[in-house]
N, CA and C of each residue as an Amber inpcrd file, in Angstrom:
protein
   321
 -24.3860000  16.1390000 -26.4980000 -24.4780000  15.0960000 -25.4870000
 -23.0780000  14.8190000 -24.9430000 -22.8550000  14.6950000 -23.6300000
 -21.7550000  14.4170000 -23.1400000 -21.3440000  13.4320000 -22.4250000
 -20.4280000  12.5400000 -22.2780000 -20.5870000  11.3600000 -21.3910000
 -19.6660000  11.6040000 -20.8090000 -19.6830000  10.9490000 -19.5220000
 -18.8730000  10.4480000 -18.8330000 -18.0820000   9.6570000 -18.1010000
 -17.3680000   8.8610000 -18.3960000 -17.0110000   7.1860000 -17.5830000
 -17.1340000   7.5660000 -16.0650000 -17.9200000   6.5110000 -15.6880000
 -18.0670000   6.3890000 -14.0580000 -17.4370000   5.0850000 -13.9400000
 -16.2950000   5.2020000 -13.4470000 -15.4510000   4.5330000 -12.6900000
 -15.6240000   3.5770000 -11.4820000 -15.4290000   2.3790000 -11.1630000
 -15.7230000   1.6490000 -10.1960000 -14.3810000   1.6370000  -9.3360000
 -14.6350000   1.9510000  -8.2710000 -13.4410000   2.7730000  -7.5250000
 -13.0920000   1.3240000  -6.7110000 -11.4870000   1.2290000  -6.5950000
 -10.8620000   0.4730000  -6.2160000 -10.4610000   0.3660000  -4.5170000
 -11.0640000   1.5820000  -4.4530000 -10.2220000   1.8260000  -2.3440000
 -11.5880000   1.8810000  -2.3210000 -12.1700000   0.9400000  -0.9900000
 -13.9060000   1.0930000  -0.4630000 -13.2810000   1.2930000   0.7630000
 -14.1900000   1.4600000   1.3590000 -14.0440000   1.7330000   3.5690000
 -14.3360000   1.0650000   4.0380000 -15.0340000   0.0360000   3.5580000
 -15.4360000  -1.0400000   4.2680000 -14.4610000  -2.7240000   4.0030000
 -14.3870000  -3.5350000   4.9300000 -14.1050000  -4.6720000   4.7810000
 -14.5280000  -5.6470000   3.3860000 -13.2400000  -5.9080000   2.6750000
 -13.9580000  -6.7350000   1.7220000 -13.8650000  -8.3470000   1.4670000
 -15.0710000  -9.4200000   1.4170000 -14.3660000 -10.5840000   1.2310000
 -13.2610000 -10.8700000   0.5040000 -12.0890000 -10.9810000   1.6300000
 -10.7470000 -11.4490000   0.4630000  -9.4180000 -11.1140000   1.7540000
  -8.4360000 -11.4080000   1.0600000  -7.1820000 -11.9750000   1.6540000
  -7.5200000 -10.2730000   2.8630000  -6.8650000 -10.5750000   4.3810000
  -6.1150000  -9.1980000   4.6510000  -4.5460000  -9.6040000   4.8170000
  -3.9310000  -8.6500000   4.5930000  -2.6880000  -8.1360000   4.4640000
  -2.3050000  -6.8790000   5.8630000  -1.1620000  -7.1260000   6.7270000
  -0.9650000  -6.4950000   7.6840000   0.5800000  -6.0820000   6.8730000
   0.6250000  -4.6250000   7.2120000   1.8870000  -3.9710000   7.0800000
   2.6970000  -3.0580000   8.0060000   3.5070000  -3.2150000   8.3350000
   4.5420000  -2.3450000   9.3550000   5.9450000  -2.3220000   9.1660000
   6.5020000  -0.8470000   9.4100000   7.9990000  -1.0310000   8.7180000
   8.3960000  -0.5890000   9.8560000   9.8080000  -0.4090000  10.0030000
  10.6470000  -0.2380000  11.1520000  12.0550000   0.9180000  10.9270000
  11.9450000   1.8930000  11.1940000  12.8460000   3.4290000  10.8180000
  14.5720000   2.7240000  11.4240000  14.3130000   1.9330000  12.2300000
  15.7510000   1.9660000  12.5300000  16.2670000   0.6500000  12.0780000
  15.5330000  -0.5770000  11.7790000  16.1940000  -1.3830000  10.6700000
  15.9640000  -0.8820000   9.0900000  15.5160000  -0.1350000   8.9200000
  15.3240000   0.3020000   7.5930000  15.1460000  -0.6790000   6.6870000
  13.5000000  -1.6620000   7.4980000  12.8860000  -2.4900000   6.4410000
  10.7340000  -2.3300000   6.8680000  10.6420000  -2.8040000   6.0500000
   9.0630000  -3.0710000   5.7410000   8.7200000  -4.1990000   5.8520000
   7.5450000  -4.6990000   6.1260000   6.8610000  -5.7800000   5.9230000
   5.4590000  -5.7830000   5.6780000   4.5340000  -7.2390000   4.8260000
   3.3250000  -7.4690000   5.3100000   3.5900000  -8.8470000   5.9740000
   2.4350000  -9.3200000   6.6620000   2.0080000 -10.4370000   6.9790000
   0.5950000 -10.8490000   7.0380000   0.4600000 -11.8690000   6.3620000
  -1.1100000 -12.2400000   6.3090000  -1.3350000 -14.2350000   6.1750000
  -2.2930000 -14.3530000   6.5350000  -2.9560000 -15.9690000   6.6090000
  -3.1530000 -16.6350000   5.2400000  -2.8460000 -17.7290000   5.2460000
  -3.1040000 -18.9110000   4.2110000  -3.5220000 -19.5800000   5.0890000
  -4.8710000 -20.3490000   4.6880000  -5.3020000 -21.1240000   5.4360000
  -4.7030000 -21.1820000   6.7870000  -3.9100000 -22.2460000   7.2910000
  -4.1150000 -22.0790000   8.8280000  -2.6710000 -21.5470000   9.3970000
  -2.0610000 -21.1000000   8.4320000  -0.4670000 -20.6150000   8.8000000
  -0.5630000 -19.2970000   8.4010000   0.7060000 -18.4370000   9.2550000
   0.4360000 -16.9040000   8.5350000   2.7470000 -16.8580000   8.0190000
   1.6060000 -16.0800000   7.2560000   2.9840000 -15.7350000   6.1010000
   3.7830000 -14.2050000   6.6750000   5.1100000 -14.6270000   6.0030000
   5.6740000 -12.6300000   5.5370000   6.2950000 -12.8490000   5.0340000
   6.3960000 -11.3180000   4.5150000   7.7860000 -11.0390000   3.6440000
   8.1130000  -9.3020000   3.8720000   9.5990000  -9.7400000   4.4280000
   9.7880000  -8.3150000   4.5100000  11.0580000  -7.9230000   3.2540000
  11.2030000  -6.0990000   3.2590000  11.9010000  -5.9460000   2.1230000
  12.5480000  -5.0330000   2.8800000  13.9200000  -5.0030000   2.3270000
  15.0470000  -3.8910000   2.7820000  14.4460000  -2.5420000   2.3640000
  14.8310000  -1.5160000   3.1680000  15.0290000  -0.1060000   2.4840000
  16.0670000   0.2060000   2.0150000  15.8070000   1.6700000   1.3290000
  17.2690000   2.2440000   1.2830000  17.7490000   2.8820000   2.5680000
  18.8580000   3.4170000   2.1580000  19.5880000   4.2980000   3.2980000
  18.6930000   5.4820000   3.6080000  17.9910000   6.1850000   2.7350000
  17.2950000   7.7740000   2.8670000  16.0300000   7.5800000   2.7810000
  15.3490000   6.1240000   3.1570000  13.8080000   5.7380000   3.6030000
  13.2700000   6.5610000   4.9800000  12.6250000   7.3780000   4.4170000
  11.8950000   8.1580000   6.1160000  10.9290000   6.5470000   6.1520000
  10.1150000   6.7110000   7.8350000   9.4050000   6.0600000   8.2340000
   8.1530000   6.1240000   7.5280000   8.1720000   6.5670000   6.7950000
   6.7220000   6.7970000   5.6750000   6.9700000   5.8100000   4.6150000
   8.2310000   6.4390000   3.6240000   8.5780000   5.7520000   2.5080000
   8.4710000   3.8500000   2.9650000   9.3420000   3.7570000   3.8170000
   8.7050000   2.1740000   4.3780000   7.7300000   1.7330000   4.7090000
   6.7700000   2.2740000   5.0710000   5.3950000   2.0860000   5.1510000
   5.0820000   2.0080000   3.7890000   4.9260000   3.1330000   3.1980000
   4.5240000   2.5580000   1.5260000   4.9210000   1.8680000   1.0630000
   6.2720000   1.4820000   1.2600000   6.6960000   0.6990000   0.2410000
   5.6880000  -0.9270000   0.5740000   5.9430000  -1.0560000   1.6770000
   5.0090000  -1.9880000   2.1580000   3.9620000  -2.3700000   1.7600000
   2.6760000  -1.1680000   1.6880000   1.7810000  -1.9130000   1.2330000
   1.9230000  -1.6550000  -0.4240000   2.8730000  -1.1250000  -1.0550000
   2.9300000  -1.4840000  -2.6580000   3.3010000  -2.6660000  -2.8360000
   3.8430000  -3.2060000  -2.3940000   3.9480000  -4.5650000  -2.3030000
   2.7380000  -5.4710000  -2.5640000   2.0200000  -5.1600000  -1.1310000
   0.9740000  -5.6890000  -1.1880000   0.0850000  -5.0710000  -2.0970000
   0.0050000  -4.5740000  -2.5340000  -0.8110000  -4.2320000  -4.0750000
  -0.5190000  -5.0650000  -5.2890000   1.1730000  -4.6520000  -5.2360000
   1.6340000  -5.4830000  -6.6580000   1.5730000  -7.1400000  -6.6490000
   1.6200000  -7.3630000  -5.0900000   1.2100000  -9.3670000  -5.0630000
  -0.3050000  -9.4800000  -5.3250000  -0.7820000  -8.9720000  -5.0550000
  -2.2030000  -9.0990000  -4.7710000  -3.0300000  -8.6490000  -6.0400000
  -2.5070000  -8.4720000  -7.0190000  -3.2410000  -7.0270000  -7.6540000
  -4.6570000  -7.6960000  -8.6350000  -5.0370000  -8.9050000  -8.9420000
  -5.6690000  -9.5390000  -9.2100000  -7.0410000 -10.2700000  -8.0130000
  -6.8530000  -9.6060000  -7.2680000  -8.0450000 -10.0640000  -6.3820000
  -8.4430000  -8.8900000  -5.2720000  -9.7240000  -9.2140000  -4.3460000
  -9.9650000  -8.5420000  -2.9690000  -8.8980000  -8.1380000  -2.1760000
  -8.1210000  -7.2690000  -1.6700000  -7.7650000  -7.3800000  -0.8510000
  -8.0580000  -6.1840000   0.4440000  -7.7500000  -6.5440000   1.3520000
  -7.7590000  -5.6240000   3.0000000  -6.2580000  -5.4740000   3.3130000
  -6.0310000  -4.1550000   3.2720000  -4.8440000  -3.9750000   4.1300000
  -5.1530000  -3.0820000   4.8620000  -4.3700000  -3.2950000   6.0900000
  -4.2260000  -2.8540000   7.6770000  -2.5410000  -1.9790000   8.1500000
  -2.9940000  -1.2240000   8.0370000  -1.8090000  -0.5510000   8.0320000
  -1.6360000   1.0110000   9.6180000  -0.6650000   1.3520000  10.4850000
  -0.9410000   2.1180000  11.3560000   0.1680000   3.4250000  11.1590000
   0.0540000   3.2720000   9.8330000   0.5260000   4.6710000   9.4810000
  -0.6190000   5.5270000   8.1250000  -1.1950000   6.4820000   9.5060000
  -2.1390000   7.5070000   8.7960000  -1.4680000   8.0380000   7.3100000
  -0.2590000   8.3660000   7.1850000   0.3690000   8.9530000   5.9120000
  -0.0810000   7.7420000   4.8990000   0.2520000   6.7870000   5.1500000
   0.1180000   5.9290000   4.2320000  -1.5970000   5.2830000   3.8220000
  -2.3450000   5.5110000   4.8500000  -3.5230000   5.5190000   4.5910000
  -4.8130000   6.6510000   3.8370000  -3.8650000   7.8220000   4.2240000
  -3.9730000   9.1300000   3.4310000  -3.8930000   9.1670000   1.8720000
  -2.6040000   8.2600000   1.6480000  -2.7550000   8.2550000   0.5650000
  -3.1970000   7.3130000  -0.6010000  -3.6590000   6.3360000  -0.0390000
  -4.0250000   5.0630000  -0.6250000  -5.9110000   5.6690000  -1.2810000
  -6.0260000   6.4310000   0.2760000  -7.5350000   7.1380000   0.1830000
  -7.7400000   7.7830000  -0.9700000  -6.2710000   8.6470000  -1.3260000
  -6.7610000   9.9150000  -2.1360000  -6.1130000   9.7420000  -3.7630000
  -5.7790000   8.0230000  -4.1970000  -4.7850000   8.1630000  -4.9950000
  -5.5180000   7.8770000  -6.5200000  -6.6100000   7.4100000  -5.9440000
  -7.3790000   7.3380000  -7.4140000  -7.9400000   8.8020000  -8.7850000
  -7.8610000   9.8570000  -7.1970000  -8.3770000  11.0020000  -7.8550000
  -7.2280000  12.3520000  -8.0160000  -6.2490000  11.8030000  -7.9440000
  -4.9930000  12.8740000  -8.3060000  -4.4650000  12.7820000  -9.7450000
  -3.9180000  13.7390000  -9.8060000  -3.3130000  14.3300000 -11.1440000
  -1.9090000  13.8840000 -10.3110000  -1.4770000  13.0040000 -11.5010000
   0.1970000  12.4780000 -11.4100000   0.8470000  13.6150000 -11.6880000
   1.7570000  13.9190000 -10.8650000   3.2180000  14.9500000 -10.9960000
   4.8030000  14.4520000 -10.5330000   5.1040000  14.9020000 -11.1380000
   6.4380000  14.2080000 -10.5950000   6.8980000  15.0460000  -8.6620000
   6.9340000  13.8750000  -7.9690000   6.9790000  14.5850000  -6.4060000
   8.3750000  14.9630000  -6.0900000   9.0400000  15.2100000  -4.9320000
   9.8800000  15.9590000  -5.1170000  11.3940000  15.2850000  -4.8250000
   9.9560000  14.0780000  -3.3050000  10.6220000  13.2740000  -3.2680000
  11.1960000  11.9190000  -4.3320000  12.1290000  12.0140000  -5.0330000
  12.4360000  11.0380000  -6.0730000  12.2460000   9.5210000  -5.5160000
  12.5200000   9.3830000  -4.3490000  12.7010000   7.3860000  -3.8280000
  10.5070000   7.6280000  -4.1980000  10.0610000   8.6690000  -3.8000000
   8.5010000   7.9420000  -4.3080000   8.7380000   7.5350000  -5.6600000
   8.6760000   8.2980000  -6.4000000   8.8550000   7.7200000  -8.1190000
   9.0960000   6.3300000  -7.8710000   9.8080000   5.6260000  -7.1680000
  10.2780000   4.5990000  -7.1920000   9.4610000   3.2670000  -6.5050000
   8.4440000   3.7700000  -5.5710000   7.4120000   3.3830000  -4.8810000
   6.3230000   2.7990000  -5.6350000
């Protein structure tokens, strides 16, 4: 007999009741942000990059953020970088390797 854990998967496609979170970073200030609503005011917080942040790495870093604030509840993030949505999609079902880029490790 063999079992198998079936997993309740954390990335859905659809809208879920709970906070959204907006993220966008910027290649030539070499920072990130989210912004999202509390009741009737909206919030941010943005974070510096490093010096050797491509326009990707700031995007992620972004919504890790918003993962690591959030990581106890619903959340929606909105994000308009496909790379970074690519991988949010595909991250539950990969085999961890070390990448090549080192600033991810750090992500």
């Amino acid at each position: 007999l063999k079992q198998r854990w079936i997993q309740q998967p954390k990335v859905v496609q659809k809208p879920l009741e709970g906070l959204t979170v907006f993220t966008d970073a910027g290649k030539q200030q070499k920072k990130a942000a989210c912004t999202w609503q509390e009741g009737s005011s909206w919030k941010s917080h943005t974070m510096d990059g490093d010096v050797h942040d491509s326009l990707q790495t700031l995007e992620l870093t972004a919504v890790a953020w918003a993962l690591t604030r959030w990581h106890d509840q619903a959340l929606n993030i909105v994000s308009d970088s496909l790379y970074v949505v690519g991988i949010v999609q595909r991250i539950e079902d990969v085999l961890i390797k070390p990448p090549i880029n080192q600033r991810l490790c750090q992500l």
